[in-house]
Coordinates of C-alpha atoms and ligand atoms in Angstrom, one line a residue:
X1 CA 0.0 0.0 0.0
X2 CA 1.4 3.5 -1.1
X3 CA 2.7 5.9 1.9
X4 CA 0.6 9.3 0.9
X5 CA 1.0 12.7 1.8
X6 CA -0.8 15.4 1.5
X7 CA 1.4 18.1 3.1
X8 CA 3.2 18.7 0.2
X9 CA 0.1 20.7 -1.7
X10 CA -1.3 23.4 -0.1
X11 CA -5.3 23.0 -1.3
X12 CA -7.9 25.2 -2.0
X13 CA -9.9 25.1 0.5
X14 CA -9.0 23.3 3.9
X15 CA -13.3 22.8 4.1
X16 CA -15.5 21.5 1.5
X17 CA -19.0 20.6 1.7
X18 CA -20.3 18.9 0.0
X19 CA -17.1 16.6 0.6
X20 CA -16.9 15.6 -2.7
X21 CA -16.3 18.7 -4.2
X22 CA -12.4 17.6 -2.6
X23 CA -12.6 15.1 -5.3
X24 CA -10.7 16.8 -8.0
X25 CA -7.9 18.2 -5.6
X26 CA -7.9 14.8 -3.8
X27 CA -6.9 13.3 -7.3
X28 CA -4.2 16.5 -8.0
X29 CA -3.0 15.6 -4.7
X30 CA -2.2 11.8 -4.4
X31 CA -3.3 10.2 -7.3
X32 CA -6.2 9.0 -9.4
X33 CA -5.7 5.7 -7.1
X34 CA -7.7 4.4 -4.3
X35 CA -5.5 5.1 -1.2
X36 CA -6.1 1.5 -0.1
X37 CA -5.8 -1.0 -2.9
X38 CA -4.0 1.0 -5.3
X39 CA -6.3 0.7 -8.6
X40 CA -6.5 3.5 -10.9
X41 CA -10.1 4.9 -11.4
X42 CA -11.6 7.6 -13.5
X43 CA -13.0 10.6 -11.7
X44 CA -16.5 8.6 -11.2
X45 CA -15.1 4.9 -10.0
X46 CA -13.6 6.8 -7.1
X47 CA -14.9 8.8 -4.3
X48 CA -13.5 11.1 -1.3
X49 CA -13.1 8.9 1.5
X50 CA -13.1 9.5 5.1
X51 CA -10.3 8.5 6.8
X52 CA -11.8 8.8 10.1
X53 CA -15.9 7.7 9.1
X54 CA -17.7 10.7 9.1
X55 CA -20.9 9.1 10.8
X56 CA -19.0 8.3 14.4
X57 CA -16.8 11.7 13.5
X58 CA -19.5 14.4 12.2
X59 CA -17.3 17.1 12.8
X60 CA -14.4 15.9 10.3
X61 CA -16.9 15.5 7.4
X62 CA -15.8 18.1 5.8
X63 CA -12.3 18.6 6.7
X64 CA -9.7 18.3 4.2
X65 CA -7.4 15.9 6.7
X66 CA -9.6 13.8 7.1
X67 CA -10.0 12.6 3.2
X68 CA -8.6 9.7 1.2
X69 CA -9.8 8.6 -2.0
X70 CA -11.3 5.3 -1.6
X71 CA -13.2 3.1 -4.3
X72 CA -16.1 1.4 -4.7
X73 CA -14.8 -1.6 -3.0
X74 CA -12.7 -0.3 -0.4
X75 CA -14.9 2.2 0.7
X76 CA -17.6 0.2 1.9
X77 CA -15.7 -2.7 3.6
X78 CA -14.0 0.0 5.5
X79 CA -17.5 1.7 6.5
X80 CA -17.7 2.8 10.0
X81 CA -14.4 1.1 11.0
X82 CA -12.1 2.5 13.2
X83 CA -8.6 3.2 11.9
X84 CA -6.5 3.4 15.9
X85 CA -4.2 0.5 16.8
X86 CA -3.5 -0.4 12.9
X87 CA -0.5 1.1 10.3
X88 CA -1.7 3.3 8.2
X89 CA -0.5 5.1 4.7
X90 CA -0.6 8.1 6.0
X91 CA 1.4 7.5 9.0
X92 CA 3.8 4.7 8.2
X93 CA 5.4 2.9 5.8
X94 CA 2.9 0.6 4.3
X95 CA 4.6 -0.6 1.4
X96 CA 6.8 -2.6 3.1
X97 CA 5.2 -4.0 5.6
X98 CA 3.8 -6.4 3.1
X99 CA 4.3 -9.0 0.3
X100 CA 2.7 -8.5 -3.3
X101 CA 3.0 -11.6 -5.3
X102 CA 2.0 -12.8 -9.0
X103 CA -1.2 -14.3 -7.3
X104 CA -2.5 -10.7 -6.2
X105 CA -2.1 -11.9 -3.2
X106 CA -1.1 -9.1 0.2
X107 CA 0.1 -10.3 2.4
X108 CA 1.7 -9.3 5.7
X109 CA 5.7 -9.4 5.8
X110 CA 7.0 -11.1 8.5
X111 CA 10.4 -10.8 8.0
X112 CA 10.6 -7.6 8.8
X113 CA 7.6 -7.4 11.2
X114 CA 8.7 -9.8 13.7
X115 CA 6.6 -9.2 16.8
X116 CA 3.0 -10.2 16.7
X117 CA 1.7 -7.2 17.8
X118 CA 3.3 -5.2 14.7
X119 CA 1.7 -8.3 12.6
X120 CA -1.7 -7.6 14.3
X121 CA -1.4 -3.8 13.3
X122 CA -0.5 -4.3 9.9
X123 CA -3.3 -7.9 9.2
X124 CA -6.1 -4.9 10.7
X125 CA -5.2 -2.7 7.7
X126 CA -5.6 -5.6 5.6
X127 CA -9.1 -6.2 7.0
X128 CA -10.2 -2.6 7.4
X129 CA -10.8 -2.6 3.6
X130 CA -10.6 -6.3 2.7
X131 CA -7.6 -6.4 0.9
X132 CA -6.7 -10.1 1.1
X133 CA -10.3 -10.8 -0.3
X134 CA -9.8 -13.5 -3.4
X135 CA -11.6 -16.6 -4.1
X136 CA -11.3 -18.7 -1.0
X137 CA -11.9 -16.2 1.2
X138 CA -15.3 -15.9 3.1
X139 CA -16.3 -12.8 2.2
X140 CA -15.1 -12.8 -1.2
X141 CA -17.6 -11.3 -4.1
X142 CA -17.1 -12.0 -7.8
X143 CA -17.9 -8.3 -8.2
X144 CA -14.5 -7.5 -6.3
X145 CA -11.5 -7.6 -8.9
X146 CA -9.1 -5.6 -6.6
X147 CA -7.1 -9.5 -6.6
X148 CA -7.1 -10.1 -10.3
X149 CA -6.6 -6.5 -11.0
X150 CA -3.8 -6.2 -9.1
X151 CA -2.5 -9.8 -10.7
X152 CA -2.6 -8.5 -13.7
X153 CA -0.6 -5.6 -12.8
X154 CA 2.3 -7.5 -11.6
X155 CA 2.6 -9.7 -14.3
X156 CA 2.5 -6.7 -16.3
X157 CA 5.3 -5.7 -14.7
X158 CA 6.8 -8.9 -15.1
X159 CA 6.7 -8.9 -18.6
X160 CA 8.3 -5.3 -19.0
X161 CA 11.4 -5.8 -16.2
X162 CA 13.1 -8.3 -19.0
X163 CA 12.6 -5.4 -21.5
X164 CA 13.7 -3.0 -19.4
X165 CA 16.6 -4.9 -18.5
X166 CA 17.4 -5.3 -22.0
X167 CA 16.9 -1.9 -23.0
X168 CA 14.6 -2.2 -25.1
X169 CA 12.3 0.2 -23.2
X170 CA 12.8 3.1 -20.7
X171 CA 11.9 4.1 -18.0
X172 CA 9.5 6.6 -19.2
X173 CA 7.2 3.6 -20.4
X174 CA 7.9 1.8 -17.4
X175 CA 5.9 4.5 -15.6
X176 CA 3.4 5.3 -18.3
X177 CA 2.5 1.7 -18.1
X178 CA 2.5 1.6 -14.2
X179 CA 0.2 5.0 -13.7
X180 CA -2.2 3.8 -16.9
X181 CA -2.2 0.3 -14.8
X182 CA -1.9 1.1 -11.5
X183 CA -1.1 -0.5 -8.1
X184 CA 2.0 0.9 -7.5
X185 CA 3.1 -1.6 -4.8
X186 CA 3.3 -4.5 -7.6
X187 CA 5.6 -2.2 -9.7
X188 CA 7.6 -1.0 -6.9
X189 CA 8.2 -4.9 -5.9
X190 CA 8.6 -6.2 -9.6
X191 CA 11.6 -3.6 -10.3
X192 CA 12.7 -3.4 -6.7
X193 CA 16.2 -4.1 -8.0
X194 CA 15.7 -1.5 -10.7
X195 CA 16.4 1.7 -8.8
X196 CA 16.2 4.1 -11.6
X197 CA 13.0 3.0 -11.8
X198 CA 11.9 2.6 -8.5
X199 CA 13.3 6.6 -7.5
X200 CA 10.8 7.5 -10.3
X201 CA 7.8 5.7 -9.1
X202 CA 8.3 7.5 -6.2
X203 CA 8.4 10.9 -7.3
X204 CA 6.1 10.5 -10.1
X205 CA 3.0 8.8 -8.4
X206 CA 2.2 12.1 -6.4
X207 CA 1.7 12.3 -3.0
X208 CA 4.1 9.4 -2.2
X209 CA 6.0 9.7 1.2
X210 CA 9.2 7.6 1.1
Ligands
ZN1 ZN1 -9.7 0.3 -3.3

């Protein structure tokens, strides 16, 4: 999951009501990507998100801090969750502490998180928005292709590194592919050894806080 920041934009407004009118700045901001899974979205597949939910917090409804962009999937498995006692992209680092595979499979990384209670923190930001849901899982819905969207991303990238490697395409279509594509995390894993590319990634998904 991408590390996002916002503080690097100053916006508009800091209040907007309706919330959605944050929409188009949200997307300026960090990215036509949900903030959770990573897929791309047009303006109308995505929506401004509350990061705290703004039915237990009514006073942060319209408060630019308090927004994400989540999508159609995300947003309502998160629901009223709570966010405390879990990593978060907007807090930590979030791409590493887990594993994307071929499968379009997250998973949590424990070889780097090596006490249970920073697993437990980073499995709850898996299940605040359901982001190990594949076929298998109980609450898996055909309608969610977050897994085989995010699959097909990394073998995406799998079939460019070679190329790459080769030099037989830059690294200017090596991001064109992974912003038209999205899920960052599965490019940033694919060409981990590729630092060139990698360095760009970073500074040309915006919002990105490494
Ligand atoms: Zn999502």
């Amino acid at each position: 999951m991408r590390p996002i920041t916002k503080s690097r934009f100053k916006p508009v407004s800091y209040v907007y009501n309706p919330h959605g009118d944050a929409k188009d700045e949200l997307i300026d901001t960090i990215g036509g990507y949900c903030s959770y899974c990573e897929r791309p979205g047009y303006s109308s597949a995505l929506d401004v998100e509350h990061i705290r939910d703004k039915d237990t917090h009514p006073q942060r409804k319209h408060l630019w801090r308090n927004f994400l962009i989540g999508c159609k999937n995300c947003n309502p498995v998160k629901s009223t969750k709570s966010i405390l006692n879990m990593y978060f992209p907007t807090v930590n680092n979030t791409f590493e502490i887990f594993i994307y595979d071929q499968l379009g499979q997250v998973t949590v990384n424990t070889a780097l998180l090596t006490t249970n209670a920073e697993r437990d923190r980073a499995q709850m930001l898996i299940d605040l928005v359901g982001l190990d849901r594949r076929p298998g899982h109980p609450q898996f819905s055909k309608k969610d292709k977050r897994w085989s969207d995010r699959k097909d991303a990394y073998l995406l990238a799998e079939k460019y590194l070679p190329k790459y490697k080769a030099g037989d395409i830059d690294v200017d279509t090596i991001i064109d592919l992974a912003k038209a594509k999205g899920f960052w995390s599965a490019w940033m894993t694919v060409f981990s050894t590729e630092h060139h590319v990698t360095s760009r990634l970073i500074q040309d998904f915006p919002g990105t806080r490494l």
